[in-house]
mmCIF file of C-alpha atoms in Angstrom:
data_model
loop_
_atom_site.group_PDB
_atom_site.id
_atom_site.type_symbol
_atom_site.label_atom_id
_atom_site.label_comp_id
_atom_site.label_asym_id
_atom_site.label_seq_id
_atom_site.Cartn_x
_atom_site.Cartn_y
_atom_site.Cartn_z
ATOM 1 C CA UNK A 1 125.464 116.628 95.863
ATOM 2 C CA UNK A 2 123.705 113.673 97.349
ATOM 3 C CA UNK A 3 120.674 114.363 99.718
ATOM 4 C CA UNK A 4 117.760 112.897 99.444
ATOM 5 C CA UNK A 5 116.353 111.344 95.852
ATOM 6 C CA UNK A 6 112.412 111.411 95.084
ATOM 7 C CA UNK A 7 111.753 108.770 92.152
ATOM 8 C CA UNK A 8 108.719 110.639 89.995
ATOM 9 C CA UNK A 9 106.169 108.138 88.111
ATOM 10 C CA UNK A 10 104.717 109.205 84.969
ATOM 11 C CA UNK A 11 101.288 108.214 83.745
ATOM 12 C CA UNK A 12 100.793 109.035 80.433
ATOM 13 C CA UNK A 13 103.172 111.797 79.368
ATOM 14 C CA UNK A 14 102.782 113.911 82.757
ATOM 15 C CA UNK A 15 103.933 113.656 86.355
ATOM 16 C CA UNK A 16 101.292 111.385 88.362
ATOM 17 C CA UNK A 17 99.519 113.047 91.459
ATOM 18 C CA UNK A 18 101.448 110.051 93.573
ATOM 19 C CA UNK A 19 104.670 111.457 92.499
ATOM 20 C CA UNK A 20 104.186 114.703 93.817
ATOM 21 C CA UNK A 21 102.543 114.035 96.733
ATOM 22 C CA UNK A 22 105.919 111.734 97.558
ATOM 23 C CA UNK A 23 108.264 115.133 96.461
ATOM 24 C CA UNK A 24 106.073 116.930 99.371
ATOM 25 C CA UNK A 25 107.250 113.653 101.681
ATOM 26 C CA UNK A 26 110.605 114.119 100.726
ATOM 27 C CA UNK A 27 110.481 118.161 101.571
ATOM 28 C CA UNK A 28 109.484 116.989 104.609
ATOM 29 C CA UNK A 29 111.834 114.844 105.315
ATOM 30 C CA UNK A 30 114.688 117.548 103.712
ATOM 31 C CA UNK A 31 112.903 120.291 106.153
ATOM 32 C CA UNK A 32 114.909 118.044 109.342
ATOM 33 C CA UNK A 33 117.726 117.313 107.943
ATOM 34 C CA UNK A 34 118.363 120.555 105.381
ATOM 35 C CA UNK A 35 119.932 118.330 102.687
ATOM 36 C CA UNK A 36 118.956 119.088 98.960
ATOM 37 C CA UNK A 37 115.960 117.366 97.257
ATOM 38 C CA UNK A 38 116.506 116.018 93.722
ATOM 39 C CA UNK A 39 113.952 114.523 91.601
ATOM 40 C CA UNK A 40 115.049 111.636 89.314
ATOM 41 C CA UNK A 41 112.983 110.518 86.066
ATOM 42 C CA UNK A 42 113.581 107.527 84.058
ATOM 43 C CA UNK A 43 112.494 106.684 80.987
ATOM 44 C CA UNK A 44 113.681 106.582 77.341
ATOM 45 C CA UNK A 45 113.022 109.995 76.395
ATOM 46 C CA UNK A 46 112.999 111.786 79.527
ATOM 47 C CA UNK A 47 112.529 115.535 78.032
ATOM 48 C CA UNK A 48 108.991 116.343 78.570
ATOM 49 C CA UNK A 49 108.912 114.446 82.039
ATOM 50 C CA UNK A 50 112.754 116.312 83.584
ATOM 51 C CA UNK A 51 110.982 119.807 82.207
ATOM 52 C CA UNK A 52 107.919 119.105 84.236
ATOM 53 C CA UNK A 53 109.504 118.199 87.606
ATOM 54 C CA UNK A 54 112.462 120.877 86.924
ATOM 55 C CA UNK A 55 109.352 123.536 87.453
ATOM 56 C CA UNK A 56 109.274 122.223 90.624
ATOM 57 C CA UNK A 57 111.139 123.734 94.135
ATOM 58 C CA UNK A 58 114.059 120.678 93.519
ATOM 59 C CA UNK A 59 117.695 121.338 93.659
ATOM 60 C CA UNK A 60 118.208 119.445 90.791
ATOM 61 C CA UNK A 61 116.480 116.640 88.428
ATOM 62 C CA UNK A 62 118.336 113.917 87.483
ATOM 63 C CA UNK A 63 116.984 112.159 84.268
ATOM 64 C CA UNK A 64 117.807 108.693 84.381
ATOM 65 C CA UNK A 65 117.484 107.889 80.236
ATOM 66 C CA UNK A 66 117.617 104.100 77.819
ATOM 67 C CA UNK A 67 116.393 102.696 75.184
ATOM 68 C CA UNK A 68 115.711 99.705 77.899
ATOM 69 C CA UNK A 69 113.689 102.219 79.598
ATOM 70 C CA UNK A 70 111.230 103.078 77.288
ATOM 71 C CA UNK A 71 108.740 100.415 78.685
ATOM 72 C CA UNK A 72 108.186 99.460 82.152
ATOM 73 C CA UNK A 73 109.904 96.199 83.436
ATOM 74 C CA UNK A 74 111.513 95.401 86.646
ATOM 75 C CA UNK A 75 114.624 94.250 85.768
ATOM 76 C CA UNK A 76 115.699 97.629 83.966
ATOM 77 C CA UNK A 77 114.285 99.667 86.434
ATOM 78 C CA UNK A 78 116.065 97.952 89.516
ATOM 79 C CA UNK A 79 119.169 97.943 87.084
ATOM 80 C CA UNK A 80 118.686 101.670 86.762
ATOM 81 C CA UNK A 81 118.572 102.967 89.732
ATOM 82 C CA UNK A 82 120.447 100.262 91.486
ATOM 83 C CA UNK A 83 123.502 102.127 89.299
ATOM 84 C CA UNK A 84 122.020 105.649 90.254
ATOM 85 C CA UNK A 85 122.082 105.149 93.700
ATOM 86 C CA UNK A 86 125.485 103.434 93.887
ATOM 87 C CA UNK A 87 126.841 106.177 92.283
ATOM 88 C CA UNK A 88 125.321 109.164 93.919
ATOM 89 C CA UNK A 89 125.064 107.461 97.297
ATOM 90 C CA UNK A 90 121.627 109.249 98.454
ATOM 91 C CA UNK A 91 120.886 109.163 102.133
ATOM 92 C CA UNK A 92 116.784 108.369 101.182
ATOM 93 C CA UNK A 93 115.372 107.378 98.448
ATOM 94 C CA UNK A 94 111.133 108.086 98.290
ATOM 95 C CA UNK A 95 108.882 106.511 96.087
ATOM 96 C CA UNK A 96 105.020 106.914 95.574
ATOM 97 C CA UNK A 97 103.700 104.014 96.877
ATOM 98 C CA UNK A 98 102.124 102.454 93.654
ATOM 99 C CA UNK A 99 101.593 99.250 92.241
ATOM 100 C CA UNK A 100 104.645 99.688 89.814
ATOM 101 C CA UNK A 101 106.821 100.632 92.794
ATOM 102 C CA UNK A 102 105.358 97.253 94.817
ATOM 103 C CA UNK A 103 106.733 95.598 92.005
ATOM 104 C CA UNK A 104 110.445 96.951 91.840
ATOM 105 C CA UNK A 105 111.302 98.218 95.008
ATOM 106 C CA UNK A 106 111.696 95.570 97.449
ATOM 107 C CA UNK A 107 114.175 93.732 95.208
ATOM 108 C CA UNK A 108 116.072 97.165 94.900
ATOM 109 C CA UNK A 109 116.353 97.620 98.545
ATOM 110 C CA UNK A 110 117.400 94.042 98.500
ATOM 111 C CA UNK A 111 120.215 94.389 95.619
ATOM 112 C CA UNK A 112 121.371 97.364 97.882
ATOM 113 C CA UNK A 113 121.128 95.147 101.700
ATOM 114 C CA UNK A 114 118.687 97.396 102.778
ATOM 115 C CA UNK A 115 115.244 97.436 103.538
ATOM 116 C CA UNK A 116 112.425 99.417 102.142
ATOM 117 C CA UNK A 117 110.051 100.866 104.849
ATOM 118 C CA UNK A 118 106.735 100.687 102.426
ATOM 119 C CA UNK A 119 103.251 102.618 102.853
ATOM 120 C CA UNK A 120 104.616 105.444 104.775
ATOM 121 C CA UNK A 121 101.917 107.470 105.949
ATOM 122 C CA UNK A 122 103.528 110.427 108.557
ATOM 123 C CA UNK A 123 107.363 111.360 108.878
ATOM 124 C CA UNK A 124 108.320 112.274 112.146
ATOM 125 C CA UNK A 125 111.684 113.901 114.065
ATOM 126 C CA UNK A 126 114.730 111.336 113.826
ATOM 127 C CA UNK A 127 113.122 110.851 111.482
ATOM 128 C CA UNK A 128 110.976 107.882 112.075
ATOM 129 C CA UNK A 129 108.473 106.749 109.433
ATOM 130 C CA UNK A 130 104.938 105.666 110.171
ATOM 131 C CA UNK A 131 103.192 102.778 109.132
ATOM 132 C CA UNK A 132 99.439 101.816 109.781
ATOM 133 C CA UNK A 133 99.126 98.125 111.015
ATOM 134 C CA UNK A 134 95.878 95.932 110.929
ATOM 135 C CA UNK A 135 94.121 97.750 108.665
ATOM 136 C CA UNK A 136 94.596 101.220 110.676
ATOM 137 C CA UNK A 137 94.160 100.177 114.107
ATOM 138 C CA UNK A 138 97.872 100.684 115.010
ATOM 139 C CA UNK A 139 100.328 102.607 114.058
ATOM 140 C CA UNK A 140 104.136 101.765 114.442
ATOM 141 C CA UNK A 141 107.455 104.021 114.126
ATOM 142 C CA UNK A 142 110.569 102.733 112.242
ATOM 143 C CA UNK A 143 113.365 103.762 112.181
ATOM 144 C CA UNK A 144 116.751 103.340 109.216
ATOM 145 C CA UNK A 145 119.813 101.693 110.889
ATOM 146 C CA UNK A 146 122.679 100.651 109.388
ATOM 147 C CA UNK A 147 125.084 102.299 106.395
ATOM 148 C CA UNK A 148 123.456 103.024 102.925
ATOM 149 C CA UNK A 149 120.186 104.344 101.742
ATOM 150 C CA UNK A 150 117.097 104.412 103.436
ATOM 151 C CA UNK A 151 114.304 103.390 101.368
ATOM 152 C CA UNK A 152 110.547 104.765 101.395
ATOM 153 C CA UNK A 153 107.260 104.592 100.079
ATOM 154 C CA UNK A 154 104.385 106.600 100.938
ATOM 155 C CA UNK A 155 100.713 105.877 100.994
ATOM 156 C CA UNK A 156 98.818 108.096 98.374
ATOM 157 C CA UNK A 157 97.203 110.865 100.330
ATOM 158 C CA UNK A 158 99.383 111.089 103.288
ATOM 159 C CA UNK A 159 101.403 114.336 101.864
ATOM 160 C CA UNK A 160 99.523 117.096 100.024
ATOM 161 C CA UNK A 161 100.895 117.636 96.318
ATOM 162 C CA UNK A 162 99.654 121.007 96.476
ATOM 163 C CA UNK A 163 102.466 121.708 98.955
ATOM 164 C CA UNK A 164 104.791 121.391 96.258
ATOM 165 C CA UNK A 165 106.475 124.615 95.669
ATOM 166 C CA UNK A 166 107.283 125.949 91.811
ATOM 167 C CA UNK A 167 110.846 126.136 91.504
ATOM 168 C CA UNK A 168 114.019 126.388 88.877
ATOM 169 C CA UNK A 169 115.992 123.615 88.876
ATOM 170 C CA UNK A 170 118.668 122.071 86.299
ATOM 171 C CA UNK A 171 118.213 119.119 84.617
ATOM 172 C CA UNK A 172 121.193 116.142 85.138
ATOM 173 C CA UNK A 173 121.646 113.308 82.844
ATOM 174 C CA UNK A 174 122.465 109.493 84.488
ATOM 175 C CA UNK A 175 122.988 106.860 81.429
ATOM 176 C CA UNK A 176 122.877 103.396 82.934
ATOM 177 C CA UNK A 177 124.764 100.678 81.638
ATOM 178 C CA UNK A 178 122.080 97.841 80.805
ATOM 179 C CA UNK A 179 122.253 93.857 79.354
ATOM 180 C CA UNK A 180 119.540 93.497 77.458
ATOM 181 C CA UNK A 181 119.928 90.141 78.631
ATOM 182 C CA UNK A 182 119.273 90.791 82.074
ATOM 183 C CA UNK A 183 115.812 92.114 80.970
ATOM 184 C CA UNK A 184 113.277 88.960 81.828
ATOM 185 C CA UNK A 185 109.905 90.021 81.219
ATOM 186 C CA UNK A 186 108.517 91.103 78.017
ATOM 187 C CA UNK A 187 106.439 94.176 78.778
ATOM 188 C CA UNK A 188 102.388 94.223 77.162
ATOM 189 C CA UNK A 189 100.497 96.829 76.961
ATOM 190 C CA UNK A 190 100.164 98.856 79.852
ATOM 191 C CA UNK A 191 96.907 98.773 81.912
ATOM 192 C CA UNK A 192 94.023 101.021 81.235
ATOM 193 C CA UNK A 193 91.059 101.663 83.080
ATOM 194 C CA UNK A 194 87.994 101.988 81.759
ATOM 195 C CA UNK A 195 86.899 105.615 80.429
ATOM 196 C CA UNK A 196 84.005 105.276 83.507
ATOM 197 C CA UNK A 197 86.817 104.338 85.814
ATOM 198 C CA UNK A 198 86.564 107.473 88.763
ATOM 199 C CA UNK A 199 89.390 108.513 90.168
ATOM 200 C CA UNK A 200 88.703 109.945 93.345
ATOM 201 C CA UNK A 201 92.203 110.553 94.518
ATOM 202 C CA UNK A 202 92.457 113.356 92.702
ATOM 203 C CA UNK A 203 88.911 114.863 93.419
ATOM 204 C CA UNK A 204 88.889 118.326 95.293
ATOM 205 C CA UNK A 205 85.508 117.824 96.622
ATOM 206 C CA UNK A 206 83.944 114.584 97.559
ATOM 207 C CA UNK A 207 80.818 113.790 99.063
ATOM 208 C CA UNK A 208 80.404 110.111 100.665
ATOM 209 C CA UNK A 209 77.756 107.772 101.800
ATOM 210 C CA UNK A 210 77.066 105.466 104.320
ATOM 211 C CA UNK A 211 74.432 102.500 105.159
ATOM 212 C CA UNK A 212 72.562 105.733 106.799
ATOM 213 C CA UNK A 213 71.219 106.105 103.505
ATOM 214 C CA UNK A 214 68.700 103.147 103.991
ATOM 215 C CA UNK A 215 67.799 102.469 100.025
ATOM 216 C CA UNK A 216 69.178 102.971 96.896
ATOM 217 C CA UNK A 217 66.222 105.118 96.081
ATOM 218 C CA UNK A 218 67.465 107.758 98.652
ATOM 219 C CA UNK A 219 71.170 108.594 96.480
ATOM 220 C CA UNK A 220 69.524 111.284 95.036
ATOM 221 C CA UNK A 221 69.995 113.052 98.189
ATOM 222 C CA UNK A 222 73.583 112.695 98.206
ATOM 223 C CA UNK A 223 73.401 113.091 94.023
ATOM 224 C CA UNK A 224 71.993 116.415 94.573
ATOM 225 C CA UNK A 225 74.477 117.533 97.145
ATOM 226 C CA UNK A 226 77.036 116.934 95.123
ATOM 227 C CA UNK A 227 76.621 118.065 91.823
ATOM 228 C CA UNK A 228 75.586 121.496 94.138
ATOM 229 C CA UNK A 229 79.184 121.349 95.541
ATOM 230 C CA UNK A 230 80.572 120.152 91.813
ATOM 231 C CA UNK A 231 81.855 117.391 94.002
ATOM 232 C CA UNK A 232 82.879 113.389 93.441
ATOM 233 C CA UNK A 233 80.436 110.829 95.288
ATOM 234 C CA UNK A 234 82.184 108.140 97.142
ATOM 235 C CA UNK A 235 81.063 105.237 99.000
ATOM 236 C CA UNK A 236 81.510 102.981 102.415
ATOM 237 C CA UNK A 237 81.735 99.476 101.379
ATOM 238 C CA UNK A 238 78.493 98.273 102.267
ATOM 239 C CA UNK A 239 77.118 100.419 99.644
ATOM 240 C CA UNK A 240 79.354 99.303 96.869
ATOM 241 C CA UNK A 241 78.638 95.478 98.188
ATOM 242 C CA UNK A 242 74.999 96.126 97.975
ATOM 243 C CA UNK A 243 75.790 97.372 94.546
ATOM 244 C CA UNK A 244 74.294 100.585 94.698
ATOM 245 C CA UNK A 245 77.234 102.084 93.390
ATOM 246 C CA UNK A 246 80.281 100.734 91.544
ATOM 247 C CA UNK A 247 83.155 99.498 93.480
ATOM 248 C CA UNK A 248 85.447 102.045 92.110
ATOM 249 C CA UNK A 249 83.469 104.702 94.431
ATOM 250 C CA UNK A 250 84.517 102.725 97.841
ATOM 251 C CA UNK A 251 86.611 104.624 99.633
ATOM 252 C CA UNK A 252 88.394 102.530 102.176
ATOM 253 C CA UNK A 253 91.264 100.150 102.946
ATOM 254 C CA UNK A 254 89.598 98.062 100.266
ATOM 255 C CA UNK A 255 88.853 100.771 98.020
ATOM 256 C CA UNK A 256 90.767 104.336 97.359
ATOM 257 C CA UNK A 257 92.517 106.190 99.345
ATOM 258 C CA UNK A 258 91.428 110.277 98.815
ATOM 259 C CA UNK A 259 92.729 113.433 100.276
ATOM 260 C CA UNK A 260 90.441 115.972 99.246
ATOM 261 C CA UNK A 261 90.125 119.511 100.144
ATOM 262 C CA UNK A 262 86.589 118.594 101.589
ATOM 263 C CA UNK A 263 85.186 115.707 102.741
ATOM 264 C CA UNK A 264 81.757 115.189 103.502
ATOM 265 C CA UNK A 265 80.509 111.583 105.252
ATOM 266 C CA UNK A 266 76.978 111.312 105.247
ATOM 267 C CA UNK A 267 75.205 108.399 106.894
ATOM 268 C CA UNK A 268 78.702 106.785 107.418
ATOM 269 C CA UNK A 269 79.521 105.709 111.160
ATOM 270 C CA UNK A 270 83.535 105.743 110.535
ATOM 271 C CA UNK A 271 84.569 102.081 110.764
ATOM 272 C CA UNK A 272 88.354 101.750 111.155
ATOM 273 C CA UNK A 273 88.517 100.550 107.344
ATOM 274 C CA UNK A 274 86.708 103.741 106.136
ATOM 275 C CA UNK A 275 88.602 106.037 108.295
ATOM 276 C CA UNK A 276 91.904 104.604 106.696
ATOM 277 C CA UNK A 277 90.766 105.502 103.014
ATOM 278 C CA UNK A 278 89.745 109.440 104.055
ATOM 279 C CA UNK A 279 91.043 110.692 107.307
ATOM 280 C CA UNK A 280 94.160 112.444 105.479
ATOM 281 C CA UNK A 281 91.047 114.669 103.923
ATOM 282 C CA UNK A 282 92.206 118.884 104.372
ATOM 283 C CA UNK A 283 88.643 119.421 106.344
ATOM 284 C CA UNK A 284 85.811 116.585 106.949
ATOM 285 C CA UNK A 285 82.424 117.164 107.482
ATOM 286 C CA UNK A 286 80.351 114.122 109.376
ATOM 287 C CA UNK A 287 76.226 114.003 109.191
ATOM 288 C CA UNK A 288 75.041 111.749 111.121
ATOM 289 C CA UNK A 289 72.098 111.226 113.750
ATOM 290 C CA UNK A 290 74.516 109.174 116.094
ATOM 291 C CA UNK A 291 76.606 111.411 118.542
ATOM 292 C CA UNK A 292 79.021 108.490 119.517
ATOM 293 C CA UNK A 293 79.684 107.671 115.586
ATOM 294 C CA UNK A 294 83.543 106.691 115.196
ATOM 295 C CA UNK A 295 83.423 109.388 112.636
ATOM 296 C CA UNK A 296 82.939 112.805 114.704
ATOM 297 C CA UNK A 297 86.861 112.224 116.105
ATOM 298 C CA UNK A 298 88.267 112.526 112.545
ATOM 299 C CA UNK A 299 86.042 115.052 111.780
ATOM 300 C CA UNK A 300 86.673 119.190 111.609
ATOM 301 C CA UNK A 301 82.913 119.445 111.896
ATOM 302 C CA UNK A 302 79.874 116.931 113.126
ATOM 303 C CA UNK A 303 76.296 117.536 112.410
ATOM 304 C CA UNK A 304 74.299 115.118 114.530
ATOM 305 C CA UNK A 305 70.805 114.719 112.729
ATOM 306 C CA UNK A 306 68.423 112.636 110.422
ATOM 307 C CA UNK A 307 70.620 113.182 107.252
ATOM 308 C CA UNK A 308 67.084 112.799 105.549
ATOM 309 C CA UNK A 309 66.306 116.717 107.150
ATOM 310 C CA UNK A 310 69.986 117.887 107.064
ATOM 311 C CA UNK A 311 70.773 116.751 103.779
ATOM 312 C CA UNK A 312 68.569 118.701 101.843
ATOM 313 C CA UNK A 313 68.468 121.842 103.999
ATOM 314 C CA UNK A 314 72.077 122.031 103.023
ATOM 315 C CA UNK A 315 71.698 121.342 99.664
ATOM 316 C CA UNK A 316 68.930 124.652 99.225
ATOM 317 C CA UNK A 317 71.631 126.350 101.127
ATOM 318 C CA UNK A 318 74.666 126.526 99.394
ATOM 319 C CA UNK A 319 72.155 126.768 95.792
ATOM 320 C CA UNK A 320 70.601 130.136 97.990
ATOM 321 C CA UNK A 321 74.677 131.185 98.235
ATOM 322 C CA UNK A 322 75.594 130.711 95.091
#
């Protein structure tokens, strides 16, 4: 069995939202071609992570497990899976596209003479892979030539993780053969955000403002309207910049990219940059008083209005409904 591999990330004992989201890209990509999906894990003690993604609809999970493993470092990961793939000769290989795998994956693809088609955000028949170019003004189509494995990343919202099927599947053990010596880096302690850090990539519900909102004093309309919805605030950049909220609520391609279930832009005219971060959103809601805003062609719905009227009127509505 060969097929196509999905490499999971784990973020503190669990499965990270990335990871799924690039197993739903890589039952995509298995939907064309009908080969079997397997999940690989690696790590020094791989139980609690294999169990997790063997809940999963996989055909297998293959748990890739040393010592050398136990911490993050380049040089045993790319020794890893450099072995893994040699041996199981995958025709893909997805990975979330994350920091960590920015780090590793190019100089896999390179130990393996192949190239790694990063930031994937749409698979398409062939297949061809998508990637957004200046900042999500163009898009261009690649296609994998050659022999070997075709490596992928995909951009973090592109695929839903709630797509992700529950499933049976058996657990495989891989034991690489690894020099200590050929380990390079000393790994630290791994980074931690703060405890206000907000991640809004894994928000349901997230309600966003613009430079519509005119003052800092006015947030307390879009405050309001979210803790009615239970929903995450996020932010264009000029309101971050202006510092009216942190920089960790920009969404953008300077900020975080979301894919909520809903999305609602208020104030925001839906520069190309803000578009990037949110346009993968399940259903988004625009409020604004310009008809022409850039926004109303992403969105599933466009109120045109003073956001100062609408804004509030919505708010009493959905406390009437509850």
């Amino acid at each position: 069995m060969s097929g196509i591999f999905v490499v999971l990330e784990e973020r503190d004992g669990r499965v990270s939202r990335a990871s799924w989201e690039a197993l739903a890209a890589g039952q995509h990509l298995a939907s064309q071609s009908g080969e079997p999906v397997s999940a690989v894990v690696l790590g020094a003690n791989t139980g609690a992570t294999a169990a997790e993604a063997a809940a999963k609809s996989v055909a297998r999970v293959l748990s890739v497990a040393h010592s050398l493993l136990e911490r993050y470092t380049p040089d045993g990961y790319i020794a890893a899976l450099h072995q893994l793939i040699q041996s199981e000769s995958p025709t893909h290989v997805v990975f979330p596209h994350t920091y960590q795998v920015r780090d590793f994956a190019p100089a896999l693809a390179a130990r393996l003479g192949q190239v790694l088609i990063s930031d994937v955000v749409a698979i398409g028949d062939g297949p061809s892979f998508t990637r957004q170019l200046m900042q999500g003004r163009l898009t261009g189509n690649y296609h994998h030539q050659g022999n070997g494995p075709c490596l992928i990343s995909v951009q973090a919202g592109a695929f839903r993780a709630d797509t992700v099927q529950a499933g049976t599947a058996e657990i495989a053990s891989f034991e690489p053969n690894i020099d200590p010596a050929a380990i390079r880096t000393r790994p630290g302690e791994p980074f931690r955000g703060s405890a206000q850090t907000v991640d809004l990539g894994s928000a349901p519900f997230i309600v966003a403002v613009g430079r519509g909102i005119k003052e800092a004093e006015n947030l307390s309309l879009i405050q309001d309207l979210a803790g009615t919805l239970g929903a995450e605030i996020g932010a264009s950049r000029p309101i971050c910049d202006n510092g009216w909220l942190p920089m960790e609520r920009q969404v953008g391609s300077s900020g975080q990219t979301v894919a909520p279930k809903l999305y609602i832009a208020v104030g925001i005219s839906g520069a190309i940059q803000h578009l990037v971060g949110m346009k993968g959103s399940q259903c988004i809601v625009a409020i604004n008083k310009d008809p022409e805003a850039p926004i109303f062609e992403v969105a599933d719905y466009g109120i045109v209005g003073d956001l100062f009227e609408v804004v509030p009127a919505l708010t009493e509505a959905l406390k009437a409904a509850k």
